[in-house]
CSV table of C-alpha atoms in Angstrom, one decimal:
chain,number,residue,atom,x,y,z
A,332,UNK,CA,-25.7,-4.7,-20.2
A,333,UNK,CA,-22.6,-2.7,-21.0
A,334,UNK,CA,-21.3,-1.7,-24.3
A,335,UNK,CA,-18.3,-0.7,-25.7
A,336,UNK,CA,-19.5,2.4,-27.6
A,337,UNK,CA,-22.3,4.3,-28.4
A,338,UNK,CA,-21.4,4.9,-32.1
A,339,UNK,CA,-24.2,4.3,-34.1
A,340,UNK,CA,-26.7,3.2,-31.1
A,341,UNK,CA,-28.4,6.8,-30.8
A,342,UNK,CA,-31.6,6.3,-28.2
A,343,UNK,CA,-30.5,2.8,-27.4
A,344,UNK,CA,-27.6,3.2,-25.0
A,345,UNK,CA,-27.0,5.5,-21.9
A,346,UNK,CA,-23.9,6.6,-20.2
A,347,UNK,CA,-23.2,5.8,-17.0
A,348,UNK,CA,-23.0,8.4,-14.5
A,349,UNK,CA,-21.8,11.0,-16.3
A,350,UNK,CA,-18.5,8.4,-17.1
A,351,UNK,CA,-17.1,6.6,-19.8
A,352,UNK,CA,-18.7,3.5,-19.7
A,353,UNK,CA,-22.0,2.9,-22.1
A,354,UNK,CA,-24.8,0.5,-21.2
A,355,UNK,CA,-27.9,-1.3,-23.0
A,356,UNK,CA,-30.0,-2.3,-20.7
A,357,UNK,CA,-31.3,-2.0,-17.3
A,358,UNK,CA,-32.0,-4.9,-14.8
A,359,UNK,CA,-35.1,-4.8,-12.8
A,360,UNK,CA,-34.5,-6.7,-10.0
A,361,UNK,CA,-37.9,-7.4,-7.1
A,362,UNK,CA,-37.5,-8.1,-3.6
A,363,UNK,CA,-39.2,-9.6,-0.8
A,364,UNK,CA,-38.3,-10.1,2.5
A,365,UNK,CA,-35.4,-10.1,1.8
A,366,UNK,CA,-34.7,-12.8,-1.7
A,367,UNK,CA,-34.8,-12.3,-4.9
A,368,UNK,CA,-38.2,-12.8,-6.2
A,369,UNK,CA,-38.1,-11.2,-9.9
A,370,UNK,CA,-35.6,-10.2,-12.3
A,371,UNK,CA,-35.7,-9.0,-16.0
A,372,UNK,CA,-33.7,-7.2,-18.4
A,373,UNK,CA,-35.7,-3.5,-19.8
A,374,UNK,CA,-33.5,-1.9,-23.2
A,375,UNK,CA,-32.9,1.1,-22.9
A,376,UNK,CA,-34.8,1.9,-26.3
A,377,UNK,CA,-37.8,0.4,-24.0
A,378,UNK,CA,-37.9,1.9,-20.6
A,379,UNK,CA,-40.6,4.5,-20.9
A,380,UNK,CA,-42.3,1.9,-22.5
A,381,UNK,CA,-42.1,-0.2,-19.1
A,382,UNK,CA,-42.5,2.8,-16.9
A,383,UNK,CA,-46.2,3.8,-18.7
A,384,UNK,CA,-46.9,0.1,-17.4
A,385,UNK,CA,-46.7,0.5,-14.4
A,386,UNK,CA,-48.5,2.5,-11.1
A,387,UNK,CA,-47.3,6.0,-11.1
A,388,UNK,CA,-45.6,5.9,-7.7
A,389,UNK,CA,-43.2,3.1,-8.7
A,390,UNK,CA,-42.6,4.4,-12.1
A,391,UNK,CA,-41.5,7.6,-9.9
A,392,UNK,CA,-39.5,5.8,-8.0
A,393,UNK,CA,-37.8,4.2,-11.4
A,394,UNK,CA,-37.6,7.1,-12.7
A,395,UNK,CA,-35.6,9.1,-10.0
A,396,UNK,CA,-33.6,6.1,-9.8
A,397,UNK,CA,-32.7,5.9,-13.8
A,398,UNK,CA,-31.8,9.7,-13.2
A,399,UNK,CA,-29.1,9.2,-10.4
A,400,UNK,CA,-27.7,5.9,-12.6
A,401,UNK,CA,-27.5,8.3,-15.3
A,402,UNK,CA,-26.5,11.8,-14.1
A,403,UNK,CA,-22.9,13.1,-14.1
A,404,UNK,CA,-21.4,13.3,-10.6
A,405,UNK,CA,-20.0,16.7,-9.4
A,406,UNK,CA,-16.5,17.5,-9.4
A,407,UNK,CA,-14.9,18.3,-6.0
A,408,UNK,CA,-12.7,21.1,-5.1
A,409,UNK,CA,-10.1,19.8,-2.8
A,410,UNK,CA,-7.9,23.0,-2.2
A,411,UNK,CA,-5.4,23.5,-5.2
A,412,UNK,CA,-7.2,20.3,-6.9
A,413,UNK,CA,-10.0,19.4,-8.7
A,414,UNK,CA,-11.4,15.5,-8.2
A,415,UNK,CA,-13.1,14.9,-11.5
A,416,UNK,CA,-15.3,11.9,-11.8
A,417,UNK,CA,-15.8,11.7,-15.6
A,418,UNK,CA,-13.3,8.9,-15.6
A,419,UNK,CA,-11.5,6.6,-12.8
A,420,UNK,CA,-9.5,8.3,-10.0
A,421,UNK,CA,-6.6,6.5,-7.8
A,422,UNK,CA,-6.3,7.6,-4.5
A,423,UNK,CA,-3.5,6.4,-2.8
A,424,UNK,CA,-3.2,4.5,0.6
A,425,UNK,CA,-0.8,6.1,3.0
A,426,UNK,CA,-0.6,4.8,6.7
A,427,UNK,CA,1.3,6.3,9.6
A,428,UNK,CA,1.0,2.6,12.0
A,429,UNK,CA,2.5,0.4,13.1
A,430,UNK,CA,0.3,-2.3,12.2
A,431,UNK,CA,-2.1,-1.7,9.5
A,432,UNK,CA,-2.3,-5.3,7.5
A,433,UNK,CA,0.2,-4.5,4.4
A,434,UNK,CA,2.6,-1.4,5.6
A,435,UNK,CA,2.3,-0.7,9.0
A,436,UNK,CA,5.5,0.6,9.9
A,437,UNK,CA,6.6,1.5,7.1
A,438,UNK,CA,6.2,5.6,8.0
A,439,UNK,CA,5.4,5.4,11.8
A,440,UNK,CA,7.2,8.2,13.7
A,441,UNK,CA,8.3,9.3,10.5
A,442,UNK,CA,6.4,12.2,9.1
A,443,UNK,CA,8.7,13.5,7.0
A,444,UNK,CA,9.4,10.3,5.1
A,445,UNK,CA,5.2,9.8,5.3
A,446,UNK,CA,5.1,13.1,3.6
A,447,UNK,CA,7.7,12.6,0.6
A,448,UNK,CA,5.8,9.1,-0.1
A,449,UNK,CA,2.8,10.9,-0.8
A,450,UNK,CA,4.1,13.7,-2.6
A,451,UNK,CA,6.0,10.8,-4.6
A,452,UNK,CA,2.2,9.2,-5.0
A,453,UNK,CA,0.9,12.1,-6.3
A,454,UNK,CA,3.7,12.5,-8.5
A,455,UNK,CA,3.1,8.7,-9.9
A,456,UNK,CA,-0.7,9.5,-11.0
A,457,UNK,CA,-3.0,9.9,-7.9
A,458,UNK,CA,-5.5,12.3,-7.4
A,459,UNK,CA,-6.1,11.9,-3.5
A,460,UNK,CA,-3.6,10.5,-0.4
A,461,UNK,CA,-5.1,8.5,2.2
A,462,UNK,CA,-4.1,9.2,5.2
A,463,UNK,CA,-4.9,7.2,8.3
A,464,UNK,CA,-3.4,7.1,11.5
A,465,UNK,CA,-5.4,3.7,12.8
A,466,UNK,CA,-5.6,0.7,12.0
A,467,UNK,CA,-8.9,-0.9,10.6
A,468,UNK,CA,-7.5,-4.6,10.1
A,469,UNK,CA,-9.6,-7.3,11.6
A,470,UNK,CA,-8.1,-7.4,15.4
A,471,UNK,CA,-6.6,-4.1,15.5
A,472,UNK,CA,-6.7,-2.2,18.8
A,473,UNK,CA,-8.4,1.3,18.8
A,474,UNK,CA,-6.2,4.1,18.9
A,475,UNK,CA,-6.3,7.2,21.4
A,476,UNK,CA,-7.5,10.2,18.9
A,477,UNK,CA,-4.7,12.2,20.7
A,478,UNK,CA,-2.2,9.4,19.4
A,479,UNK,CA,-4.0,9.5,16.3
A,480,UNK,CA,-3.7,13.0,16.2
A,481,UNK,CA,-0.1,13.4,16.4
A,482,UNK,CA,0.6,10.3,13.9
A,483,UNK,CA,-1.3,12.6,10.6
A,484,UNK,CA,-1.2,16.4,11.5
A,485,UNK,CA,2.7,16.1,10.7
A,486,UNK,CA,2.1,14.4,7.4
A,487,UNK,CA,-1.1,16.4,6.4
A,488,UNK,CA,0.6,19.7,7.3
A,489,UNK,CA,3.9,18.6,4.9
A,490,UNK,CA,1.6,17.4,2.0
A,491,UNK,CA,-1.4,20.0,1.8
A,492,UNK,CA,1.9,22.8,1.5
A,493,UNK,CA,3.2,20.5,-1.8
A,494,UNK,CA,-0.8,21.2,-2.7
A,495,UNK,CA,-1.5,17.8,-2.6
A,496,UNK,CA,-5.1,16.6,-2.2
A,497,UNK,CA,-5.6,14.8,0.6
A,498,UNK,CA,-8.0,12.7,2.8
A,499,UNK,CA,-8.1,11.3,6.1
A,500,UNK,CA,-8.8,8.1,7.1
A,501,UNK,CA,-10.3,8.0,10.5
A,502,UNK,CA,-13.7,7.5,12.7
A,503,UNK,CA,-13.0,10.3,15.4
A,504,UNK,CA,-14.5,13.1,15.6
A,505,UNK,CA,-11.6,14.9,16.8
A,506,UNK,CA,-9.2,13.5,14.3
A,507,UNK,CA,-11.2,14.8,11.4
A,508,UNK,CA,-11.3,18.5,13.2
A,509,UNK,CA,-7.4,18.3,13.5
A,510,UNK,CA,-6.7,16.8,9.9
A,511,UNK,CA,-9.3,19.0,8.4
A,512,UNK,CA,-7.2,22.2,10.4
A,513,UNK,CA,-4.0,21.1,9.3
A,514,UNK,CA,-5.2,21.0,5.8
A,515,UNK,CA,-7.0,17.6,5.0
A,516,UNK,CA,-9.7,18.2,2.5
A,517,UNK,CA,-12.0,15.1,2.5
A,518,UNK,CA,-13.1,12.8,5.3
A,519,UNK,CA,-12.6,9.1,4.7
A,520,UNK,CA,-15.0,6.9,7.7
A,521,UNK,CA,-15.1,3.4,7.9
A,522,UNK,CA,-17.6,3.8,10.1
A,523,UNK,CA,-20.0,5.8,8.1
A,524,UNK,CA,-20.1,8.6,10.7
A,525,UNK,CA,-21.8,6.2,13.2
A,526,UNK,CA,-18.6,5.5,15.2
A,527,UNK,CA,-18.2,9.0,17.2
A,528,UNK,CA,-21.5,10.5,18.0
A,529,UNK,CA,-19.9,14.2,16.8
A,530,UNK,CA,-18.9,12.8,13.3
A,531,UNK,CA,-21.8,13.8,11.1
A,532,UNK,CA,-21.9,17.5,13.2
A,533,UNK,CA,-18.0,18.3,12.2
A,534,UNK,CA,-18.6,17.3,8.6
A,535,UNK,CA,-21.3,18.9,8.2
A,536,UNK,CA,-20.2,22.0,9.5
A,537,UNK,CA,-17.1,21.7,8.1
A,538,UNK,CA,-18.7,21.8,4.6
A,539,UNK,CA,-16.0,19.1,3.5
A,540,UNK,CA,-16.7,15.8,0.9
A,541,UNK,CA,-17.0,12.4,2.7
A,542,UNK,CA,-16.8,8.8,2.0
A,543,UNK,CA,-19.5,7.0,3.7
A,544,UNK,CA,-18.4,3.2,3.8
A,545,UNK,CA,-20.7,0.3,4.4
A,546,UNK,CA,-19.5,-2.2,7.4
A,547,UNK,CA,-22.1,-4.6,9.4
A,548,UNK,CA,-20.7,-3.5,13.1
A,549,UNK,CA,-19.8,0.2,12.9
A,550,UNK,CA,-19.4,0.8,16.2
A,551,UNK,CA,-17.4,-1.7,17.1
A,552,UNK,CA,-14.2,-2.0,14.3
A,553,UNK,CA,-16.6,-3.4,11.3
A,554,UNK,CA,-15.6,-7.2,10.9
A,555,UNK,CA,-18.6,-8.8,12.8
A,556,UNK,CA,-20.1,-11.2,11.8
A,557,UNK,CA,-23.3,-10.6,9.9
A,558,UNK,CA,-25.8,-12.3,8.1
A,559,UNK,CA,-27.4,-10.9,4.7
A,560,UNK,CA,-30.4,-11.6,3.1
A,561,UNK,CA,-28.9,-10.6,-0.2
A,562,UNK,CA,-25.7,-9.1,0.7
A,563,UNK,CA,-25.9,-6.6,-2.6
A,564,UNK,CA,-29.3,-5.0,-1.8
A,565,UNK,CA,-28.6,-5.3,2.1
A,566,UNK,CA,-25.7,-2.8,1.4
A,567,UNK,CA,-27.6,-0.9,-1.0
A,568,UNK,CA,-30.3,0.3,1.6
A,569,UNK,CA,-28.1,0.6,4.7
A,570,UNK,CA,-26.1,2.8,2.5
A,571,UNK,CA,-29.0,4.6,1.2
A,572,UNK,CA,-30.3,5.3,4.9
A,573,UNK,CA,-26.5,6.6,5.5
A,574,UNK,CA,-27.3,9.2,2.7
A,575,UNK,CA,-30.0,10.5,4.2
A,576,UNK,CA,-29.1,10.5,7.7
A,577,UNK,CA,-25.9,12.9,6.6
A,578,UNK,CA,-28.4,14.8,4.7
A,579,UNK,CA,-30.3,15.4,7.5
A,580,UNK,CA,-27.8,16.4,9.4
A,581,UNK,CA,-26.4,19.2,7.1
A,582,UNK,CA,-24.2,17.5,4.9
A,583,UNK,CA,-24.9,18.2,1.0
A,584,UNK,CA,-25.6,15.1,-1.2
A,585,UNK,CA,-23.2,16.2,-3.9
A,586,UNK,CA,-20.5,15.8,-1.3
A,587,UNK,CA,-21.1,12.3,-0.4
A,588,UNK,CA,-18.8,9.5,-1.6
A,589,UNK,CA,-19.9,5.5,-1.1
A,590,UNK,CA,-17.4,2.7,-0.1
A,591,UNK,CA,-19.5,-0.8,-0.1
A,592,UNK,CA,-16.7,-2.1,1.9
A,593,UNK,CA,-15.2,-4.7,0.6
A,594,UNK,CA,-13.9,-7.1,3.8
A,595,UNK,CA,-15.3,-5.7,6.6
A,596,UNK,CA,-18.2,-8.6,8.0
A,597,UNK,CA,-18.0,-10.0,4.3
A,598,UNK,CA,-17.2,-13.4,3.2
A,599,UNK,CA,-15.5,-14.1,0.3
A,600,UNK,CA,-18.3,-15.3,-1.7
A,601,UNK,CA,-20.6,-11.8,-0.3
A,602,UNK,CA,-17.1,-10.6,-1.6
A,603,UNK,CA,-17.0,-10.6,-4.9
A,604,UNK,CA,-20.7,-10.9,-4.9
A,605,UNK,CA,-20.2,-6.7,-4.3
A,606,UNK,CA,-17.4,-6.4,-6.6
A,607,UNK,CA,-19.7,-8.1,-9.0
A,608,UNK,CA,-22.8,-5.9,-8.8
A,609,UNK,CA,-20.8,-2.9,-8.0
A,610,UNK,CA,-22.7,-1.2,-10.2
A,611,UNK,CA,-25.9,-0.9,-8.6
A,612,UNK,CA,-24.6,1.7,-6.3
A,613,UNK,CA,-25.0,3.8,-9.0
A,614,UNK,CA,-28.6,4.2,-8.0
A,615,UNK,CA,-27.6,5.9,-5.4
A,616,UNK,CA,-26.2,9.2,-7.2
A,617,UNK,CA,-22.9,9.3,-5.3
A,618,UNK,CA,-19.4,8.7,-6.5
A,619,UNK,CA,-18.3,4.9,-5.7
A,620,UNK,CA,-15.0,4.4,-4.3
A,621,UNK,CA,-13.6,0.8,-4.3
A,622,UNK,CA,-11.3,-0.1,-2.0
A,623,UNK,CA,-9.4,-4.0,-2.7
A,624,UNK,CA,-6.0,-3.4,-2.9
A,625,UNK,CA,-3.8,-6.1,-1.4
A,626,UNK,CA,-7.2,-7.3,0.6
A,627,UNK,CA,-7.4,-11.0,2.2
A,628,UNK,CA,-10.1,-12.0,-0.6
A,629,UNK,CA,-7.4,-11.8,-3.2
A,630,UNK,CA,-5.0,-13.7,-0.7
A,631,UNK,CA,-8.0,-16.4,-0.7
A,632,UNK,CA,-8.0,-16.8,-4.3
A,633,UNK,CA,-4.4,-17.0,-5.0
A,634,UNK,CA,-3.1,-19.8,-3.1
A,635,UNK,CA,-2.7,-17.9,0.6
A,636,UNK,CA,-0.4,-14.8,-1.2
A,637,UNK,CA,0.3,-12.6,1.1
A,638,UNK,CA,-0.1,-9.2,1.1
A,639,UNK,CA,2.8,-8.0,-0.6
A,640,UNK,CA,2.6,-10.6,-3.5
A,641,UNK,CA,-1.4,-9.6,-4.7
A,642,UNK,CA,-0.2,-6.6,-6.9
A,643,UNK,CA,-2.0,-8.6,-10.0
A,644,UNK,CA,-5.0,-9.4,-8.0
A,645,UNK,CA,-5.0,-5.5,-7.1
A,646,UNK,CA,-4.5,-4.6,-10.5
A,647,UNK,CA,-7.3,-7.2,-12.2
A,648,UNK,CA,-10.3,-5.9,-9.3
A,649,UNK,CA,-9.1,-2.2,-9.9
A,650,UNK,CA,-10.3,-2.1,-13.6
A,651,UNK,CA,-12.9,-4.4,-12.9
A,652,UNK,CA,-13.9,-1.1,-10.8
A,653,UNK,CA,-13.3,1.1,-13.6
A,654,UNK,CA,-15.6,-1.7,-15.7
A,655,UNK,CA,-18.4,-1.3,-13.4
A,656,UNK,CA,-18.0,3.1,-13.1
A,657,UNK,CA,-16.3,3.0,-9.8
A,658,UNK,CA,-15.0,7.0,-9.8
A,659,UNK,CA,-12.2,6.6,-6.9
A,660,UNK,CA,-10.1,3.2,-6.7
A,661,UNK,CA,-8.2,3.1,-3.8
A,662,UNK,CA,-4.8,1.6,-4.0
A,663,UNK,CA,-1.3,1.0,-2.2
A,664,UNK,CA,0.6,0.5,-5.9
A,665,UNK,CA,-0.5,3.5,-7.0
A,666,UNK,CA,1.9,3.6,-10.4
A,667,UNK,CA,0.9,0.4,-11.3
A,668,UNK,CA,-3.0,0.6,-11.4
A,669,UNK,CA,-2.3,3.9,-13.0
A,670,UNK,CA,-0.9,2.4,-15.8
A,671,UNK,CA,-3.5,0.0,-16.0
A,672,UNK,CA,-6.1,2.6,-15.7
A,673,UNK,CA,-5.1,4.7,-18.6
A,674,UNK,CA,-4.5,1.4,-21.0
A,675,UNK,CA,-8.5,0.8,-20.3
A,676,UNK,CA,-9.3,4.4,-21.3
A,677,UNK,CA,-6.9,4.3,-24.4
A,678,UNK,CA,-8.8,1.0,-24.8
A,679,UNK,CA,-12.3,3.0,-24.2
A,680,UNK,CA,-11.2,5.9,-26.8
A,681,UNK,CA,-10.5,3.7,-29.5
A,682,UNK,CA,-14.0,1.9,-29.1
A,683,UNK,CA,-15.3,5.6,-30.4
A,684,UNK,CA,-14.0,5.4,-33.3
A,685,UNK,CA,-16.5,5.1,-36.3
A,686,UNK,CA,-16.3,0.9,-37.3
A,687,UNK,CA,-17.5,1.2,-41.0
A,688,UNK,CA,-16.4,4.5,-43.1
């Protein structure tokens, strides 16, 4: 139940993670084996009312969750920069293929030119470049990591001496100790660290932040095909049993970023089902990053566009991101969803203003 403002609501609205969106109400969703079996809406005015209802292990449980909805998500300190997550972040998409879905080619073999587009990026309003050096469209062929390798160590080393924060895009094991060496700061894995069996150990020794991204098939690319039970809740826990494995293994919760992975062994409808209830992640206590640009499930509601003509649809699922408290929106038209992005918190500012006085 979000609100616009929390002027004149005092103990009957909460913030959202730490951000600038305001909510009334919490919904309390049961489920068995698998479905839906129970759902109500609890005020916010009214929640330790519910709690005192109920047996004290699940009103634990509720509780710990409400915390992590509610708590502000630590800033990161990605060498020169600082990722903030009290409002929306754009981090840009830069790929170094030759056949990523929208602009393989445009920078392959060309590290220099790869370099001065994300400088150019940064320049425009992101806070992060995305580098990847592989492909991860549906029917892509897997990389050699030394191939991979020598695609992004050019490019990172160029862009981490502009000081630009950067992030790399891979599964391997050995690509992340390269990128990280050459000056990446932030490890971006489709895979959620399940692809190379060294992942988790190099992060976590590494010390660095890490998105860990939801996909059915890990191990194999991502896009099988998968049946869900309820495809919101089936992310949720697998990426909840993600968190823990990485905390387990050494990596620090604070430094753990979630990507519910948005077309990878998702229909359209399980789709925007995501997009949707994006902001039940929240539960989790990580920054959310939402990654849609220029994706096939805009393509599918726009008549077959392809992917260089679904800049709108980008733009419209970007700040419904930003609506639902996603921290980190990741983009190919980075100027444009910046511009977007800062007309929704102009529009966000102005809901603070006192309505009667």
């Amino acid at each position: 139940m979000p609100v616009d403002s929390p002027v004149g609501l005092d103990g009957r609205v909460a913030r959202l993670a730490g951000g600038l969106n305001w909510f009334a109400g919490y919904e309390l969703t049961a489920i068995a084996a698998g479905k839906r079996v129970f759902e109500d809406i609890i005020a916010v005015e009214r929640f330790e009312e519910a709690l005192a209802a109920l047996p004290a292990e699940q009103a634990g449980a509720l509780e710990a969750i409400r915390a992590r909805i509610e708590s502000a998500r630590a800033p990161l300190q990605l060498g020169e920069r600082v990722l903030r997550f009290d409002q929306p972040q754009v981090a840009a998409i830069l790929n170094v293929t030759p056949d990523s879905f929208s602009d393989g080619g445009a920078f392959h073999d060309d590290p220099a030119g790869a370099a001065a587009a994300g400088v150019a990026m940064a320049a425009e309003g992101a806070a992060l470049i995305d580098l990847g050096g592989e492909s991860t469209r549906p029917g892509s062929e897997t990389v050699w990591e030394g191939d991979e390798i020598k695609r992004v160590v050019p490019v990172i080393e160029r862009l981490a001496a502009s000081g630009t924060a950067i992030s790399i895009d891979t599964r391997k094991a050995a690509v992340m100790e390269a990128a990280l060496a050459a000056g990446a700061h932030l490890v971006n894995d489709v895979a959620a660290l399940l692809y190379d069996d060294r992942a988790l150990e190099v992060v976590a020794k590494a010390g660095c932040p890490v998105v860990l991204m939801h996909s059915p098939d890990p191990k194999n690319g991502g896009h099988g095909e998968h049946r869900y039970g309820d495809v919101l809740f089936d992310v949720y826990d697998w990426l909840e049993a993600r968190i823990d494995a990485a905390v387990a293994g050494g990596i620090a919760r604070d430094r753990i970023i979630l990507d519910p992975g948005i077309g990878f062994g998702k229909s359209l409808q399980e789709n925007l089902q995501l997009v949707n209830g994006l902001a039940l992640l929240h539960g989790l206590g990580c920054p959310i990053m939402l990654g849609v640009s220029r994706k096939r499930m805009i393509g599918a509601l726009s008549v077959e566009a392809p992917a260089d003509r679904r800049l709108a649809g980008s733009v419209m699922l970007a700040v419904r991101g930003a609506e639902l408290g996603a921290q980190i929106l990741r983009v190919h038209d980075v100027a444009e969803t910046v511009q977007a992005i800062r007309v929704w918190r102009g529009l966000r500012d102005a809901a603070m203003m006192p309505r009667f006085g």
